[in-house]
mmCIF file of C-alpha atoms and ligand atoms in Angstrom:
data_model
loop_
_atom_site.group_PDB
_atom_site.id
_atom_site.type_symbol
_atom_site.label_atom_id
_atom_site.label_comp_id
_atom_site.label_asym_id
_atom_site.label_seq_id
_atom_site.Cartn_x
_atom_site.Cartn_y
_atom_site.Cartn_z
ATOM 1 C CA MET A 206 23.642 36.208 44.680
ATOM 2 C CA TYR A 207 25.897 36.317 41.663
ATOM 3 C CA LEU A 208 25.183 32.633 41.093
ATOM 4 C CA MET A 209 21.462 33.205 41.482
ATOM 5 C CA ARG A 210 21.499 35.967 38.930
ATOM 6 C CA LYS A 211 23.452 33.856 36.491
ATOM 7 C CA LEU A 212 21.027 30.997 36.946
ATOM 8 C CA THR A 213 17.976 33.202 36.429
ATOM 9 C CA THR A 214 19.455 34.663 33.269
ATOM 10 C CA ALA A 215 20.256 31.213 31.979
ATOM 11 C CA LEU A 216 16.734 29.985 32.721
ATOM 12 C CA ALA A 217 15.136 33.004 31.096
ATOM 13 C CA LEU A 218 17.326 32.564 28.050
ATOM 14 C CA SER A 219 16.533 28.903 27.645
ATOM 15 C CA ALA A 220 12.805 29.616 28.074
ATOM 16 C CA ALA A 221 13.020 32.219 25.329
ATOM 17 C CA LEU A 222 14.834 29.818 23.047
ATOM 18 C CA THR A 223 12.317 27.080 23.693
ATOM 19 C CA THR A 224 9.418 29.403 22.937
ATOM 20 C CA ALA A 225 11.116 30.456 19.729
ATOM 21 C CA ALA A 226 11.678 26.866 18.717
ATOM 22 C CA PHE A 227 8.174 25.683 19.492
ATOM 23 C CA ALA A 228 5.971 28.652 18.714
ATOM 24 C CA GLN A 229 7.633 29.856 15.572
ATOM 25 C CA ASP A 230 9.219 27.045 13.655
ATOM 26 C CA ILE A 231 7.106 25.173 11.186
ATOM 27 C CA VAL A 232 8.978 22.443 9.356
ATOM 28 C CA LEU A 233 7.145 20.912 6.420
ATOM 29 C CA LYS A 234 8.318 17.419 5.540
ATOM 30 C CA SER A 235 8.182 16.810 1.792
ATOM 31 C CA SER A 236 8.473 13.593 -0.209
ATOM 32 C CA ASP A 237 9.755 12.881 -3.731
ATOM 33 C CA THR A 238 10.628 9.614 -5.427
ATOM 34 C CA HIS A 239 13.382 11.231 -7.498
ATOM 35 C CA PRO A 240 17.018 11.757 -6.532
ATOM 36 C CA ASP A 241 18.576 14.985 -5.366
ATOM 37 C CA GLY A 242 19.108 17.406 -8.236
ATOM 38 C CA TYR A 243 16.035 16.234 -10.180
ATOM 39 C CA PRO A 244 13.893 19.205 -11.348
ATOM 40 C CA THR A 245 10.942 18.390 -9.063
ATOM 41 C CA VAL A 246 13.203 17.977 -6.016
ATOM 42 C CA GLU A 247 14.994 21.245 -6.759
ATOM 43 C CA ALA A 248 11.694 23.075 -7.311
ATOM 44 C CA VAL A 249 10.355 22.069 -3.878
ATOM 45 C CA LYS A 250 13.667 23.083 -2.293
ATOM 46 C CA TYR A 251 13.340 26.436 -4.048
ATOM 47 C CA MET A 252 9.803 26.784 -2.703
ATOM 48 C CA GLY A 253 11.294 26.158 0.766
ATOM 49 C CA GLU A 254 13.840 28.940 0.259
ATOM 50 C CA LEU A 255 11.090 31.361 -0.746
ATOM 51 C CA LEU A 256 9.014 30.376 2.271
ATOM 52 C CA LYS A 257 11.910 30.776 4.673
ATOM 53 C CA GLU A 258 12.695 34.213 3.322
ATOM 54 C CA ARG A 259 9.091 35.417 3.250
ATOM 55 C CA SER A 260 8.277 34.092 6.726
ATOM 56 C CA ASN A 261 11.469 35.514 8.237
ATOM 57 C CA GLY A 262 12.743 32.052 8.915
ATOM 58 C CA ARG A 263 9.609 30.726 10.604
ATOM 59 C CA ILE A 264 8.642 28.192 7.916
ATOM 60 C CA ALA A 265 11.020 25.661 6.415
ATOM 61 C CA VAL A 266 10.637 22.765 3.984
ATOM 62 C CA GLU A 267 12.666 19.577 4.356
ATOM 63 C CA VAL A 268 12.783 17.552 1.150
ATOM 64 C CA TYR A 269 13.164 13.780 1.506
ATOM 65 C CA HIS A 270 14.196 12.735 -2.000
ATOM 66 C CA SER A 271 15.018 9.316 -3.512
ATOM 67 C CA ALA A 272 11.847 7.679 -2.118
ATOM 68 C CA GLN A 273 13.276 7.868 1.428
ATOM 69 C CA LEU A 274 9.700 8.051 2.732
ATOM 70 C CA GLY A 275 8.410 5.254 0.475
ATOM 71 C CA GLU A 276 6.953 4.540 -2.944
ATOM 72 C CA GLU A 277 4.425 7.025 -4.312
ATOM 73 C CA LYS A 278 1.242 5.120 -3.530
ATOM 74 C CA ASP A 279 2.315 4.662 0.106
ATOM 75 C CA THR A 280 3.447 8.252 0.501
ATOM 76 C CA ILE A 281 0.051 9.413 -0.789
ATOM 77 C CA GLU A 282 -1.598 7.534 2.083
ATOM 78 C CA GLN A 283 0.942 8.928 4.554
ATOM 79 C CA THR A 284 0.200 12.422 3.302
ATOM 80 C CA ARG A 285 -3.534 11.898 3.696
ATOM 81 C CA ALA A 286 -2.817 10.782 7.257
ATOM 82 C CA GLY A 287 -0.732 13.916 7.902
ATOM 83 C CA VAL A 288 2.497 11.984 8.537
ATOM 84 C CA ILE A 289 4.015 13.673 5.481
ATOM 85 C CA ASP A 290 3.156 17.364 4.969
ATOM 86 C CA LEU A 291 4.033 17.883 1.308
ATOM 87 C CA ASN A 292 4.242 15.401 -1.541
ATOM 88 C CA ARG A 293 5.386 15.812 -5.119
ATOM 89 C CA VAL A 294 3.827 12.993 -7.101
ATOM 90 C CA SER A 295 2.692 12.108 -10.620
ATOM 91 C CA MET A 296 -1.057 12.424 -11.236
ATOM 92 C CA GLY A 297 -1.127 8.754 -12.333
ATOM 93 C CA PRO A 298 -1.077 7.151 -8.860
ATOM 94 C CA PHE A 299 -4.016 9.397 -7.872
ATOM 95 C CA ASN A 300 -6.327 7.918 -10.507
ATOM 96 C CA GLY A 301 -8.043 5.520 -8.104
ATOM 97 C CA LEU A 302 -8.565 8.195 -5.458
ATOM 98 C CA VAL A 303 -9.219 11.513 -7.191
ATOM 99 C CA PRO A 304 -11.498 11.049 -10.240
ATOM 100 C CA GLU A 305 -10.545 14.452 -11.680
ATOM 101 C CA THR A 306 -6.941 13.253 -12.187
ATOM 102 C CA ARG A 307 -8.098 10.602 -14.661
ATOM 103 C CA VAL A 308 -8.599 13.049 -17.478
ATOM 104 C CA VAL A 309 -4.917 14.071 -17.587
ATOM 105 C CA SER A 310 -3.908 10.393 -17.516
ATOM 106 C CA LEU A 311 -5.634 9.637 -20.809
ATOM 107 C CA PRO A 312 -3.175 8.838 -23.603
ATOM 108 C CA TYR A 313 -2.672 11.647 -26.120
ATOM 109 C CA ILE A 314 -5.136 13.937 -24.308
ATOM 110 C CA PHE A 315 -2.611 16.783 -24.654
ATOM 111 C CA ARG A 316 -1.268 17.743 -28.074
ATOM 112 C CA SER A 317 1.973 19.128 -26.613
ATOM 113 C CA THR A 318 3.567 20.396 -23.410
ATOM 114 C CA ASP A 319 2.455 23.859 -24.429
ATOM 115 C CA HIS A 320 -1.163 22.667 -24.678
ATOM 116 C CA MET A 321 -0.813 21.004 -21.257
ATOM 117 C CA HIS A 322 0.494 24.251 -19.733
ATOM 118 C CA LYS A 323 -2.426 26.233 -21.126
ATOM 119 C CA VAL A 324 -4.944 23.743 -19.744
ATOM 120 C CA MET A 325 -3.358 23.300 -16.322
ATOM 121 C CA ASP A 326 -2.740 27.044 -15.880
ATOM 122 C CA GLY A 327 -6.433 27.698 -16.595
ATOM 123 C CA ASP A 328 -9.872 26.771 -15.179
ATOM 124 C CA VAL A 329 -9.552 23.056 -15.822
ATOM 125 C CA GLY A 330 -6.296 22.960 -13.871
ATOM 126 C CA GLN A 331 -7.929 24.764 -10.937
ATOM 127 C CA GLU A 332 -10.884 22.386 -10.966
ATOM 128 C CA ILE A 333 -8.596 19.367 -10.862
ATOM 129 C CA LEU A 334 -6.599 20.867 -7.971
ATOM 130 C CA ALA A 335 -9.853 21.382 -6.052
ATOM 131 C CA GLY A 336 -10.626 17.673 -6.592
ATOM 132 C CA PHE A 337 -7.962 16.723 -4.017
ATOM 133 C CA GLU A 338 -9.694 18.453 -1.095
ATOM 134 C CA PRO A 339 -12.402 15.854 -0.309
ATOM 135 C CA HIS A 340 -9.601 13.272 -0.010
ATOM 136 C CA GLY A 341 -7.608 14.893 2.777
ATOM 137 C CA LEU A 342 -5.251 16.779 0.467
ATOM 138 C CA VAL A 343 -4.756 20.325 -0.756
ATOM 139 C CA GLY A 344 -3.564 20.651 -4.358
ATOM 140 C CA LEU A 345 -0.910 23.376 -4.536
ATOM 141 C CA ALA A 346 0.713 23.421 -7.992
ATOM 142 C CA TYR A 347 1.583 21.481 -11.120
ATOM 143 C CA TYR A 348 5.046 20.715 -12.408
ATOM 144 C CA ASP A 349 6.244 19.384 -15.759
ATOM 145 C CA GLY A 350 6.807 15.714 -16.343
ATOM 146 C CA GLY A 351 7.384 15.876 -20.098
ATOM 147 C CA ALA A 352 6.119 13.162 -22.415
ATOM 148 C CA ARG A 353 6.342 9.464 -21.597
ATOM 149 C CA SER A 354 7.424 6.890 -24.190
ATOM 150 C CA PHE A 355 8.161 3.151 -24.193
ATOM 151 C CA TYR A 356 11.610 1.647 -23.718
ATOM 152 C CA ASN A 357 12.694 -1.959 -23.560
ATOM 153 C CA SER A 358 15.590 -4.403 -23.347
ATOM 154 C CA GLN A 359 14.669 -6.477 -26.404
ATOM 155 C CA LYS A 360 14.452 -4.551 -29.692
ATOM 156 C CA PRO A 361 13.883 -1.176 -31.324
ATOM 157 C CA ILE A 362 10.178 -0.268 -31.638
ATOM 158 C CA THR A 363 9.395 1.296 -34.992
ATOM 159 C CA SER A 364 5.614 0.663 -35.136
ATOM 160 C CA VAL A 365 2.687 -0.365 -32.933
ATOM 161 C CA GLU A 366 3.027 -3.943 -34.245
ATOM 162 C CA ASP A 367 6.467 -4.238 -32.645
ATOM 163 C CA LEU A 368 4.875 -3.926 -29.169
ATOM 164 C CA LYS A 369 2.788 -7.085 -29.587
ATOM 165 C CA GLY A 370 3.176 -9.538 -26.746
ATOM 166 C CA MET A 371 5.806 -7.496 -24.903
ATOM 167 C CA LYS A 372 5.540 -6.819 -21.167
ATOM 168 C CA PHE A 373 5.698 -3.231 -19.935
ATOM 169 C CA ARG A 374 5.597 -1.829 -16.445
ATOM 170 C CA VAL A 375 3.043 0.939 -15.915
ATOM 171 C CA MET A 376 2.228 3.173 -12.953
ATOM 172 C CA GLN A 377 -0.484 1.748 -10.730
ATOM 173 C CA SER A 378 -3.607 2.919 -12.565
ATOM 174 C CA ASP A 379 -6.252 0.984 -14.513
ATOM 175 C CA ILE A 380 -6.075 3.542 -17.353
ATOM 176 C CA PHE A 381 -2.421 2.743 -18.037
ATOM 177 C CA VAL A 382 -3.103 -0.999 -17.909
ATOM 178 C CA ASP A 383 -5.812 -0.623 -20.557
ATOM 179 C CA MET A 384 -3.598 1.705 -22.604
ATOM 180 C CA VAL A 385 -0.833 -0.902 -22.873
ATOM 181 C CA ASN A 386 -3.309 -3.706 -23.571
ATOM 182 C CA ALA A 387 -4.920 -1.642 -26.348
ATOM 183 C CA LEU A 388 -1.509 -1.551 -28.025
ATOM 184 C CA GLY A 389 -1.344 -5.353 -28.049
ATOM 185 C CA ALA A 390 1.221 -5.534 -25.231
ATOM 186 C CA ASN A 391 0.882 -6.707 -21.610
ATOM 187 C CA ALA A 392 0.849 -4.263 -18.706
ATOM 188 C CA VAL A 393 2.444 -4.959 -15.339
ATOM 189 C CA PRO A 394 1.607 -2.296 -12.716
ATOM 190 C CA LEU A 395 4.576 -1.902 -10.357
ATOM 191 C CA PRO A 396 6.033 0.710 -8.003
ATOM 192 C CA TYR A 397 8.770 2.827 -9.597
ATOM 193 C CA GLY A 398 11.494 1.412 -7.367
ATOM 194 C CA GLU A 399 10.941 -2.120 -8.704
ATOM 195 C CA VAL A 400 11.335 -1.274 -12.385
ATOM 196 C CA TYR A 401 15.123 -1.564 -12.698
ATOM 197 C CA SER A 402 15.422 -5.043 -11.200
ATOM 198 C CA SER A 403 12.290 -6.263 -12.991
ATOM 199 C CA ILE A 404 13.815 -5.363 -16.357
ATOM 200 C CA GLU A 405 17.203 -6.718 -15.356
ATOM 201 C CA THR A 406 15.786 -10.093 -14.333
ATOM 202 C CA GLY A 407 13.485 -10.269 -17.362
ATOM 203 C CA VAL A 408 10.225 -10.152 -15.379
ATOM 204 C CA ILE A 409 9.247 -7.342 -17.763
ATOM 205 C CA ASP A 410 10.670 -6.256 -21.126
ATOM 206 C CA GLY A 411 10.523 -2.573 -20.373
ATOM 207 C CA ALA A 412 8.608 0.396 -19.055
ATOM 208 C CA GLU A 413 7.597 3.868 -20.164
ATOM 209 C CA ASN A 414 8.727 7.247 -18.958
ATOM 210 C CA ASN A 415 10.281 10.601 -19.854
ATOM 211 C CA PHE A 416 14.021 11.036 -20.529
ATOM 212 C CA PRO A 417 14.943 12.428 -17.074
ATOM 213 C CA SER A 418 13.366 9.437 -15.277
ATOM 214 C CA TYR A 419 14.746 6.914 -17.789
ATOM 215 C CA GLU A 420 18.193 8.377 -17.182
ATOM 216 C CA SER A 421 18.156 9.169 -13.439
ATOM 217 C CA ALA A 422 16.606 5.848 -12.371
ATOM 218 C CA LYS A 423 19.222 4.174 -14.594
ATOM 219 C CA HIS A 424 16.606 2.212 -16.538
ATOM 220 C CA SER A 425 18.673 3.147 -19.595
ATOM 221 C CA GLU A 426 21.360 0.719 -18.359
ATOM 222 C CA VAL A 427 19.048 -2.272 -18.691
ATOM 223 C CA ALA A 428 16.672 -1.142 -21.489
ATOM 224 C CA LYS A 429 18.600 0.402 -24.368
ATOM 225 C CA HIS A 430 15.771 0.787 -26.917
ATOM 226 C CA TYR A 431 13.740 3.986 -26.444
ATOM 227 C CA SER A 432 10.894 4.748 -28.881
ATOM 228 C CA LEU A 433 9.592 8.288 -28.978
ATOM 229 C CA ASP A 434 5.857 7.616 -29.252
ATOM 230 C CA GLU A 435 4.990 10.152 -26.504
ATOM 231 C CA HIS A 436 1.731 8.470 -25.509
ATOM 232 C CA LEU A 437 1.306 10.307 -22.198
ATOM 233 C CA ILE A 438 1.862 13.838 -20.988
ATOM 234 C CA VAL A 439 0.957 13.499 -17.311
ATOM 235 C CA PRO A 440 1.558 16.581 -15.171
ATOM 236 C CA GLU A 441 3.227 16.239 -11.789
ATOM 237 C CA VAL A 442 1.421 17.665 -8.778
ATOM 238 C CA LEU A 443 2.475 19.091 -5.420
ATOM 239 C CA VAL A 444 -0.050 18.349 -2.693
ATOM 240 C CA MET A 445 -0.218 19.137 1.010
ATOM 241 C CA ALA A 446 -1.819 17.168 3.821
ATOM 242 C CA LYS A 447 -5.157 18.840 4.623
ATOM 243 C CA SER A 448 -4.448 18.362 8.352
ATOM 244 C CA SER A 449 -1.081 20.174 8.047
ATOM 245 C CA TRP A 450 -2.733 22.907 5.986
ATOM 246 C CA ASP A 451 -5.463 23.404 8.585
ATOM 247 C CA LYS A 452 -2.848 23.954 11.289
ATOM 248 C CA LEU A 453 -1.496 27.011 9.444
ATOM 249 C CA SER A 454 -2.837 30.524 9.952
ATOM 250 C CA PRO A 455 -4.601 31.998 6.880
ATOM 251 C CA GLU A 456 -1.521 34.229 6.374
ATOM 252 C CA ASP A 457 0.816 31.239 6.365
ATOM 253 C CA GLN A 458 -1.524 29.319 4.053
ATOM 254 C CA ALA A 459 -1.274 32.208 1.600
ATOM 255 C CA LEU A 460 2.539 32.161 1.902
ATOM 256 C CA VAL A 461 2.652 28.414 1.176
ATOM 257 C CA LYS A 462 0.310 28.701 -1.780
ATOM 258 C CA GLN A 463 2.244 31.602 -3.291
ATOM 259 C CA ALA A 464 5.652 29.972 -2.808
ATOM 260 C CA ALA A 465 4.344 26.804 -4.507
ATOM 261 C CA LYS A 466 3.018 28.897 -7.369
ATOM 262 C CA ASP A 467 6.304 30.756 -7.688
ATOM 263 C CA SER A 468 8.273 27.513 -7.870
ATOM 264 C CA VAL A 469 6.433 26.443 -11.047
ATOM 265 C CA GLN A 470 8.397 28.633 -13.447
ATOM 266 C CA LYS A 471 11.646 27.526 -11.854
ATOM 267 C CA GLN A 472 10.669 23.859 -12.293
ATOM 268 C CA ARG A 473 9.710 24.411 -15.937
ATOM 269 C CA GLU A 474 13.113 25.929 -16.688
ATOM 270 C CA LEU A 475 14.970 23.166 -14.876
ATOM 271 C CA TRP A 476 12.805 20.586 -16.643
ATOM 272 C CA GLU A 477 13.475 21.902 -20.122
ATOM 273 C CA ALA A 478 17.222 21.811 -19.546
ATOM 274 C CA ARG A 479 17.168 18.371 -17.913
ATOM 275 C CA GLU A 480 15.156 16.782 -20.738
ATOM 276 C CA VAL A 481 17.836 17.765 -23.239
ATOM 277 C CA GLU A 482 20.670 16.799 -20.909
ATOM 278 C CA SER A 483 19.194 13.395 -20.015
ATOM 279 C CA ARG A 484 18.588 12.554 -23.655
ATOM 280 C CA LYS A 485 22.205 13.376 -24.467
ATOM 281 C CA MET A 486 23.435 11.300 -21.532
ATOM 282 C CA VAL A 487 21.501 8.167 -22.474
ATOM 283 C CA GLU A 488 22.489 8.459 -26.119
ATOM 284 C CA ALA A 489 26.133 8.851 -25.161
ATOM 285 C CA ALA A 490 25.790 5.742 -22.975
ATOM 286 C CA GLY A 491 24.512 3.685 -25.913
ATOM 287 C CA SER A 492 20.698 3.973 -25.930
ATOM 288 C CA THR A 493 19.132 4.084 -29.387
ATOM 289 C CA ILE A 494 16.093 6.272 -30.029
ATOM 290 C CA THR A 495 13.528 5.428 -32.690
ATOM 291 C CA THR A 496 10.674 7.714 -33.752
ATOM 292 C CA PRO A 497 7.650 5.642 -34.789
ATOM 293 C CA ASP A 498 4.676 7.173 -36.602
ATOM 294 C CA LYS A 499 2.394 8.332 -33.767
ATOM 295 C CA GLN A 500 -0.914 8.152 -35.619
ATOM 296 C CA PRO A 501 -1.412 4.354 -35.282
ATOM 297 C CA PHE A 502 -0.704 4.704 -31.538
ATOM 298 C CA ILE A 503 -3.333 7.447 -31.284
ATOM 299 C CA ASP A 504 -5.833 5.417 -33.319
ATOM 300 C CA ALA A 505 -5.384 2.398 -31.031
ATOM 301 C CA MET A 506 -6.573 4.418 -28.004
ATOM 302 C CA GLY A 507 -10.254 4.392 -28.981
ATOM 303 C CA PRO A 508 -11.199 1.556 -26.582
ATOM 304 C CA VAL A 509 -9.424 3.294 -23.669
ATOM 305 C CA TYR A 510 -11.538 6.411 -24.147
ATOM 306 C CA GLU A 511 -14.714 4.348 -24.636
ATOM 307 C CA LYS A 512 -14.121 2.447 -21.422
ATOM 308 C CA HIS A 513 -12.938 5.286 -19.196
ATOM 309 C CA VAL A 514 -14.658 8.414 -20.436
ATOM 310 C CA THR A 515 -18.201 7.458 -19.533
ATOM 311 C CA ASP A 516 -19.512 9.890 -16.923
ATOM 312 C CA GLU A 517 -20.646 13.370 -17.911
ATOM 313 C CA LYS A 518 -18.057 15.193 -15.835
ATOM 314 C CA LEU A 519 -15.141 13.424 -17.490
ATOM 315 C CA LYS A 520 -16.705 13.788 -20.946
ATOM 316 C CA SER A 521 -17.028 17.514 -20.494
ATOM 317 C CA LEU A 522 -13.458 17.814 -19.147
ATOM 318 C CA VAL A 523 -12.159 15.978 -22.232
ATOM 319 C CA GLU A 524 -14.084 18.349 -24.496
ATOM 320 C CA ARG A 525 -12.890 21.423 -22.648
ATOM 321 C CA ILE A 526 -9.268 20.272 -22.796
ATOM 322 C CA ARG A 527 -9.520 19.585 -26.518
ATOM 323 C CA ALA A 528 -11.049 23.025 -27.102
ATOM 324 C CA VAL A 529 -8.048 24.809 -25.552
ATOM 325 C CA GLN A 530 -5.893 26.112 -28.414
HETATM 326 C C1 GTR B 281 8.074 9.836 -13.174
HETATM 327 C C2 GTR B 281 7.326 10.710 -12.209
HETATM 328 C C3 GTR B 281 7.294 10.064 -10.855
HETATM 329 C C4 GTR B 281 6.803 8.637 -10.924
HETATM 330 C C5 GTR B 281 7.462 7.851 -12.019
HETATM 331 C C6 GTR B 281 6.811 6.494 -12.247
HETATM 332 O O1 GTR B 281 8.080 10.440 -14.453
HETATM 333 O O2 GTR B 281 7.978 11.942 -12.083
HETATM 334 O O3 GTR B 281 6.527 10.850 -10.002
HETATM 335 O O4 GTR B 281 5.430 8.618 -11.097
HETATM 336 O O5 GTR B 281 7.455 8.573 -13.251
HETATM 337 O O6 GTR B 281 6.752 6.068 -13.392
HETATM 338 O O7 GTR B 281 6.397 5.857 -11.280
#
């Protein structure tokens, strides 16, 4: 009898635990190419903390940093397939899939980070986020990715002329290929994870990125000449698999959306600090920074706009972005 009672209690207890584990716990798997501690990684972790707290522990986010789930283009496909729930990616690799992302990938489209914030926090930003939906994704929020500039292993760049004939890695998008070609250099589209060894072995002369990426991916070890031409300000985006989103109740969808939104300010603060810190680190480690006159770089972008800004939707987006003060 005693044994029976003990057994029944044990069974009841394990059933309760199982129900709790299966019915209540939602674990969202999230991907990022950057290492632990990077502002985007920390922002998604923070979003996870908010979600856990606000859902009384029912919803958790697990961040797989350092490209553990693959390079960005592959993780985008895995997210569309619902294998990955959340993905923090640059807008660049979306250019072939989501036409709305092309406008923010145009060189010098934003005058400053402040201008970018105003645009992305407003109607245009919302419209671009909505552009992900027909492609199996839900756009949740934008993060900062600073300004991208060229760096290389060969020589300091002080003018557009210095770029002539050099080979630079770009993210996998036709816009970036044409951007580099318009500057008289040669573009090599490659996944992020292949940049270091490609510079080291001389397959390419350099790449282009912001200070935190240049520093954290250690590209600064193999390409010591950084030129602050700031040709791209491409926002980062946090997307969710549409299939994972659809599995959530409307209440949980609202929680996810709000937590993503609330992580934006946190990311911006972390980003601002990391930009300064990374710049100091690379300078201390021997990188030299030149500041070429930007105007000739801007002037050289005419053909890129002529080729890529052809349909009415994109034209009007460009105009609306430029009109934001
Ligand atoms: C970084 C960005 C990454 C990735 C990388 C790249 O600035 O945060 O998402 O796109 O650039 O150049 O591939």
